[in-house]
mmCIF file of C-alpha atoms and ligand atoms in Angstrom:
data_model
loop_
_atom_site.group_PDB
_atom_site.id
_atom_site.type_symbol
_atom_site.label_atom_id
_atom_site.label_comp_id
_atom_site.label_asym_id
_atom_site.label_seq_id
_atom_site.Cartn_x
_atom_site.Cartn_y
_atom_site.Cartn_z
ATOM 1 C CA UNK A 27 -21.447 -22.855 -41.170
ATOM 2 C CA UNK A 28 -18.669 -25.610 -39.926
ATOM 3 C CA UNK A 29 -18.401 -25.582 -36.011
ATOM 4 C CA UNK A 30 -15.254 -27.325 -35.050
ATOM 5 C CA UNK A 31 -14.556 -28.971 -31.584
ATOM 6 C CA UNK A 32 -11.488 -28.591 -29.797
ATOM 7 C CA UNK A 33 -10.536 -30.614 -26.856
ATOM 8 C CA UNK A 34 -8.285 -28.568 -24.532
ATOM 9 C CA UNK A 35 -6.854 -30.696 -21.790
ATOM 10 C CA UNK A 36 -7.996 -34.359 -21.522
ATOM 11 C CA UNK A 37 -11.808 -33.913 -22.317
ATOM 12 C CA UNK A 38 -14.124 -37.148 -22.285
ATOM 13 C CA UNK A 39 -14.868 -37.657 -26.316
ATOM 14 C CA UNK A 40 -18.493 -39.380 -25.463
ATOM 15 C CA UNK A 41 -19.766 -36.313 -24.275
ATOM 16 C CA UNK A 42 -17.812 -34.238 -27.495
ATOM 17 C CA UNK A 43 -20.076 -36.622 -29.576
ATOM 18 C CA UNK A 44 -23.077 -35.316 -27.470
ATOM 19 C CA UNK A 45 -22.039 -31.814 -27.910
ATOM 20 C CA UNK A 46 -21.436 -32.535 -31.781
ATOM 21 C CA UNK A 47 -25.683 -33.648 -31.843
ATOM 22 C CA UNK A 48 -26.444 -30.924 -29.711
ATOM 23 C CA UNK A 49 -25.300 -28.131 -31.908
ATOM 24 C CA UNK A 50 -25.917 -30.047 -34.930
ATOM 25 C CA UNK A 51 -29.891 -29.726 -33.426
ATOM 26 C CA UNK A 52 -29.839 -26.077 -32.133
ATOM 27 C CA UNK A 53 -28.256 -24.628 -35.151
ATOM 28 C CA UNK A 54 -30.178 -25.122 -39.138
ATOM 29 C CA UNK A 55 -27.493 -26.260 -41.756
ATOM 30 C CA UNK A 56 -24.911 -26.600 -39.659
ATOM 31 C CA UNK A 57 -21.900 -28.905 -39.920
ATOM 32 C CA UNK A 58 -20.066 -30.006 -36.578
ATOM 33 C CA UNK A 59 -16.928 -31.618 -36.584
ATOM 34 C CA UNK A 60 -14.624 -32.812 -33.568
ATOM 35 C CA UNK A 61 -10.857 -32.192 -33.898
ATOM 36 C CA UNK A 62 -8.024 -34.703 -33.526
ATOM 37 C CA UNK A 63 -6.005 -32.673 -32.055
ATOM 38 C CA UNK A 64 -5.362 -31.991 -28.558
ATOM 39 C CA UNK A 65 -4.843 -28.400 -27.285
ATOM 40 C CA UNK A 66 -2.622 -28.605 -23.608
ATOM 41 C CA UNK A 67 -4.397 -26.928 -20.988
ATOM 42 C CA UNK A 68 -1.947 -23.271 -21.321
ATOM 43 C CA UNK A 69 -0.591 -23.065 -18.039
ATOM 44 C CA UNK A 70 0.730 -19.598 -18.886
ATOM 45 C CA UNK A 71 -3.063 -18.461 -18.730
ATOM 46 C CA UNK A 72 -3.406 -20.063 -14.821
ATOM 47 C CA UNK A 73 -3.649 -18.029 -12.421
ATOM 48 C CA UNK A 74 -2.445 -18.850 -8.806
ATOM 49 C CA UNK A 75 -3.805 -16.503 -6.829
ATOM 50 C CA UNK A 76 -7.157 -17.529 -7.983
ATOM 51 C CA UNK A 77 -6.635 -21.379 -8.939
ATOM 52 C CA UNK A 78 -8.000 -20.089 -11.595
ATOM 53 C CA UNK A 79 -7.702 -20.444 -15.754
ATOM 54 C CA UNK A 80 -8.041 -17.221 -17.644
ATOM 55 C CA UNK A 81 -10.711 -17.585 -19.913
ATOM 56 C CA UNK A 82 -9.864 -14.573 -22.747
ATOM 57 C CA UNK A 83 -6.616 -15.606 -22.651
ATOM 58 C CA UNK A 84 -7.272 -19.908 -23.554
ATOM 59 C CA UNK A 85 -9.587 -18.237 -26.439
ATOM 60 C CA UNK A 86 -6.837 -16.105 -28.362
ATOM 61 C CA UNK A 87 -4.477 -19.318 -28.007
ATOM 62 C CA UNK A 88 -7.445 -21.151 -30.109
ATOM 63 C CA UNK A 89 -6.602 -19.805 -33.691
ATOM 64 C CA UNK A 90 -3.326 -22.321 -34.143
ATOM 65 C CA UNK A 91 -5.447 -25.547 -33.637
ATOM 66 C CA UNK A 92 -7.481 -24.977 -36.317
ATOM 67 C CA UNK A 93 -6.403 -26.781 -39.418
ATOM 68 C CA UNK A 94 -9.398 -26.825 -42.043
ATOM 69 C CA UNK A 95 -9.523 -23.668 -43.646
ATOM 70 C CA UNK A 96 -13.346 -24.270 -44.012
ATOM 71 C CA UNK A 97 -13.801 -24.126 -40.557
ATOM 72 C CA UNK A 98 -15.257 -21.181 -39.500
ATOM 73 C CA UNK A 99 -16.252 -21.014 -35.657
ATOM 74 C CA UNK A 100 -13.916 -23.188 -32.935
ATOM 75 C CA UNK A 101 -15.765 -24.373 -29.795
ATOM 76 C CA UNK A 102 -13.207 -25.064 -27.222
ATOM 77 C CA UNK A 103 -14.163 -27.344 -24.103
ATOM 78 C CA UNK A 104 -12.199 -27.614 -21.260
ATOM 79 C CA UNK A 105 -12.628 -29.259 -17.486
ATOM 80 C CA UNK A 106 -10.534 -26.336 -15.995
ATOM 81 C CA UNK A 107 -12.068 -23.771 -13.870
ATOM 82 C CA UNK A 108 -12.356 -20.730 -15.911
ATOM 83 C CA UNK A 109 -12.620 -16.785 -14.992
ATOM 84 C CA UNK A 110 -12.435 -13.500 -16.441
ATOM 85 C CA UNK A 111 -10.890 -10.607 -14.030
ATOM 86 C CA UNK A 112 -14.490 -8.581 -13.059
ATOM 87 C CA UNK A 113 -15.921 -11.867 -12.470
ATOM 88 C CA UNK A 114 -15.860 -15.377 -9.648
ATOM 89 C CA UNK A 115 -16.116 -17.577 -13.092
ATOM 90 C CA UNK A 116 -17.442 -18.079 -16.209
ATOM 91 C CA UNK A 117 -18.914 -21.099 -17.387
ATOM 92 C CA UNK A 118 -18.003 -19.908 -20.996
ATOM 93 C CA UNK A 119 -16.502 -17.096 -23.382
ATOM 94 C CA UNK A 120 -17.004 -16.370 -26.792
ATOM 95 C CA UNK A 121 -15.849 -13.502 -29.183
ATOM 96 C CA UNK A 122 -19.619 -12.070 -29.811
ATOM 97 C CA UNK A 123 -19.456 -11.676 -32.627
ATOM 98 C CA UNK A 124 -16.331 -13.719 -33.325
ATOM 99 C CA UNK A 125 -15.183 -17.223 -34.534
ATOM 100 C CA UNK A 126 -14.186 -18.332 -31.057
ATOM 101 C CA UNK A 127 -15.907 -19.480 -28.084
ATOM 102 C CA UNK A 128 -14.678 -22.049 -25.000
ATOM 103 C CA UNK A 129 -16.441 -23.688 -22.238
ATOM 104 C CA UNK A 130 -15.349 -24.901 -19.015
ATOM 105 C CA UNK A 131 -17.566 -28.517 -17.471
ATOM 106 C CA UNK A 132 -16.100 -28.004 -14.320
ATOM 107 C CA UNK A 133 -19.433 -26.364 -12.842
ATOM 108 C CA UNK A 134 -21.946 -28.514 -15.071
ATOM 109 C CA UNK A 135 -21.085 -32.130 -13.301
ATOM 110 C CA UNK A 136 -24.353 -32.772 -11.082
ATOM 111 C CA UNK A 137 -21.481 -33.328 -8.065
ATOM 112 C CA UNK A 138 -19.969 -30.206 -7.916
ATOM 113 C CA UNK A 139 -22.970 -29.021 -6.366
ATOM 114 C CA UNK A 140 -22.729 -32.672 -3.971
ATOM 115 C CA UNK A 141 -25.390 -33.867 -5.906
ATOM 116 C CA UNK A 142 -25.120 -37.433 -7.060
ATOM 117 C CA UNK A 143 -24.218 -38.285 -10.868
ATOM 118 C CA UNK A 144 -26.548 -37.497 -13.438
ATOM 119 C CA UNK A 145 -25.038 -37.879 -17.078
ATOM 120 C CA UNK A 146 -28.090 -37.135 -18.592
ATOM 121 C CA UNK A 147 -28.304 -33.342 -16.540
ATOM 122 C CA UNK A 148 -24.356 -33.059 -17.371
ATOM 123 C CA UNK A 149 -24.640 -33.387 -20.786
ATOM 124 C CA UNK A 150 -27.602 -31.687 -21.382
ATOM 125 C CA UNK A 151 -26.015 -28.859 -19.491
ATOM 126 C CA UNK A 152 -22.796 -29.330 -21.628
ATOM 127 C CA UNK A 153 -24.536 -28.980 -24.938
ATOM 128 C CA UNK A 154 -26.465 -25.421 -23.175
ATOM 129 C CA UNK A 155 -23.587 -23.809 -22.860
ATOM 130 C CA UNK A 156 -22.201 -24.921 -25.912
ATOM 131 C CA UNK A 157 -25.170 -23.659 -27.715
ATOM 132 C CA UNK A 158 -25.173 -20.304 -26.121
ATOM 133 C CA UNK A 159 -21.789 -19.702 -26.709
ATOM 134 C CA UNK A 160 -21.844 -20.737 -30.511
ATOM 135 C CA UNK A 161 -25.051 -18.276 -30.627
ATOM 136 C CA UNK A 162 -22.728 -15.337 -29.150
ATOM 137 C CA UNK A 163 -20.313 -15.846 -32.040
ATOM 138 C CA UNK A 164 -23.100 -15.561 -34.331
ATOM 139 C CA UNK A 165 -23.616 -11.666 -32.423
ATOM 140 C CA UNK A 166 -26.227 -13.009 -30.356
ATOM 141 C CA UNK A 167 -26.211 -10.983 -27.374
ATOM 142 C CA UNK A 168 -27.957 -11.890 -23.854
ATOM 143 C CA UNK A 169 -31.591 -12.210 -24.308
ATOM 144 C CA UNK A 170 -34.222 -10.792 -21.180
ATOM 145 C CA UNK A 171 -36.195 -14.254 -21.568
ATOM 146 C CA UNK A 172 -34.964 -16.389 -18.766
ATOM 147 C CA UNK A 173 -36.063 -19.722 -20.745
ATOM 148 C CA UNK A 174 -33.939 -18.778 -24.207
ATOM 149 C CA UNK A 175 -30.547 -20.381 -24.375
ATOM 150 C CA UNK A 176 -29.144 -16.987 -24.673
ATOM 151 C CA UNK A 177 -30.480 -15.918 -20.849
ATOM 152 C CA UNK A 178 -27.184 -15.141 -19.317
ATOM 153 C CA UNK A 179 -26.316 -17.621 -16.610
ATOM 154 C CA UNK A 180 -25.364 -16.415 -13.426
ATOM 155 C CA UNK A 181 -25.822 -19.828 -11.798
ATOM 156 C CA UNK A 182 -26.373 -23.294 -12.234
ATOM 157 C CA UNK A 183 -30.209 -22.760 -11.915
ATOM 158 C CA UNK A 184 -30.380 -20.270 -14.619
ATOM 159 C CA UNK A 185 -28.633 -22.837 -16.753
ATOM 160 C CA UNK A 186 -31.314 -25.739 -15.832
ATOM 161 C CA UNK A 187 -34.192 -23.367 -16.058
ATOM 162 C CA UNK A 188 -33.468 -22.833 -20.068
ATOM 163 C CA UNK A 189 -34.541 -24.757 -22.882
ATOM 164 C CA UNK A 190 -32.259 -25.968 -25.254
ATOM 165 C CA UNK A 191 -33.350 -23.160 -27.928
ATOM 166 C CA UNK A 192 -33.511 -20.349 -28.826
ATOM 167 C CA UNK A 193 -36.956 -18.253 -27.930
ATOM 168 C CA UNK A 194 -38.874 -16.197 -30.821
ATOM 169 C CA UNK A 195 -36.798 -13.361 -30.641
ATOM 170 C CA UNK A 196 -33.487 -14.910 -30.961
ATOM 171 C CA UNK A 197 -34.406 -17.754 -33.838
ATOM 172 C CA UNK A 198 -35.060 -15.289 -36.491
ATOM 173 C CA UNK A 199 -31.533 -13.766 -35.715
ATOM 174 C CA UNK A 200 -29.544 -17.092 -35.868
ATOM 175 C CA UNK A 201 -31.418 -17.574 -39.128
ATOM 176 C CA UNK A 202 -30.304 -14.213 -40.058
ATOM 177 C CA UNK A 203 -26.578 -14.331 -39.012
ATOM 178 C CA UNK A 204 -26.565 -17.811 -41.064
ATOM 179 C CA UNK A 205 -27.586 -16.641 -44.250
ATOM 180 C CA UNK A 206 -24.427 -14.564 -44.339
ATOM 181 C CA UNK A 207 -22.241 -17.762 -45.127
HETATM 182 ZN ZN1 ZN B 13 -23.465 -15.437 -22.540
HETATM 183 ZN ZN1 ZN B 14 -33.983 -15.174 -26.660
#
């Protein structure tokens, strides 16, 4: 499998590199790469009302910035606040099972929370929800085990209280999904 990176909006590219390790780690045989290109925040997907960015909507936009035909899931990560209608936010989407998923950092920086910096919580935070997306596009779906990367995060605790992998249950089904490419 080749997981591309796509910056969307002006994205810091030390912590892409981060993200590239991270999923290079999490997932066996994996290729990462980051993109070149820049995707422009959509502004058609920002919603007023809400100050909001509409997650789906940033994810169907993907498919155009995707030049290697090889390529074969896109990981979008953004710094804009991201939602979906029947929820406050998200801190990430994914098609499950799909080749897309997006993440937003704009809840993962130790100061949104008006704590002071920590780069080493924000990226490993980062590369936790990159993981957990990625494993959605693989069909992955929400696992019960609230230390699995694929617990569902409803919070910023949730998202600290995981491990960056994926429990007993879940490995065996990443393997699985793998073997089909
Ligand atoms: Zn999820
Ligand atoms: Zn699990």
């Amino acid at each position: 499998m080749k997981i591309a990176i796509l910056r969307i909006g002006n994205v810091d590219m030390d912590l892409m590199s981060e993200v590239q390790n991270g999923l290079r780690r999490a997932f066996p045989e994996v290729d990462c790469v980051i993109l070149g290109d820049t995707m422009p925040v959509p502004q058609d997907t920002y919603n007023s009302r809400r100050q909001q960015y509409y997650s789906s909507r940033i994810l169907a936009k993907m498919r155009s910035y995707v030049p290697q035909l090889d390529v074969n899931r896109i990981l979008g990560v953004t710094q804009v606040n991201l939602y979906v209608p029947r929820l406050n936010f998200v801190f990430g989407e994914a098609e499950c099972p799909g080749r897309r998923a997006i993440i937003s950092l704009y809840r993962l920086k130790p100061e949104f929370y008006g704590q002071s910096a920590d780069r080493k919580l924000f990226v490993e935070r980062s590369v936790k929800e990159a993981v957990h997306e990625v494993g959605h596009t693989l069909g992955l779906r929400h696992c019960r085990n609230s230390e699995c990367i694929m617990f569902f995060s409803n919070s910023i605790q949730d998202t600290d209280n995981k491990k960056l992998g994926f429990c007993e249950r879940c490995y065996p089904l990443v393997v699985k999904s793998l073997k089909v490419f």
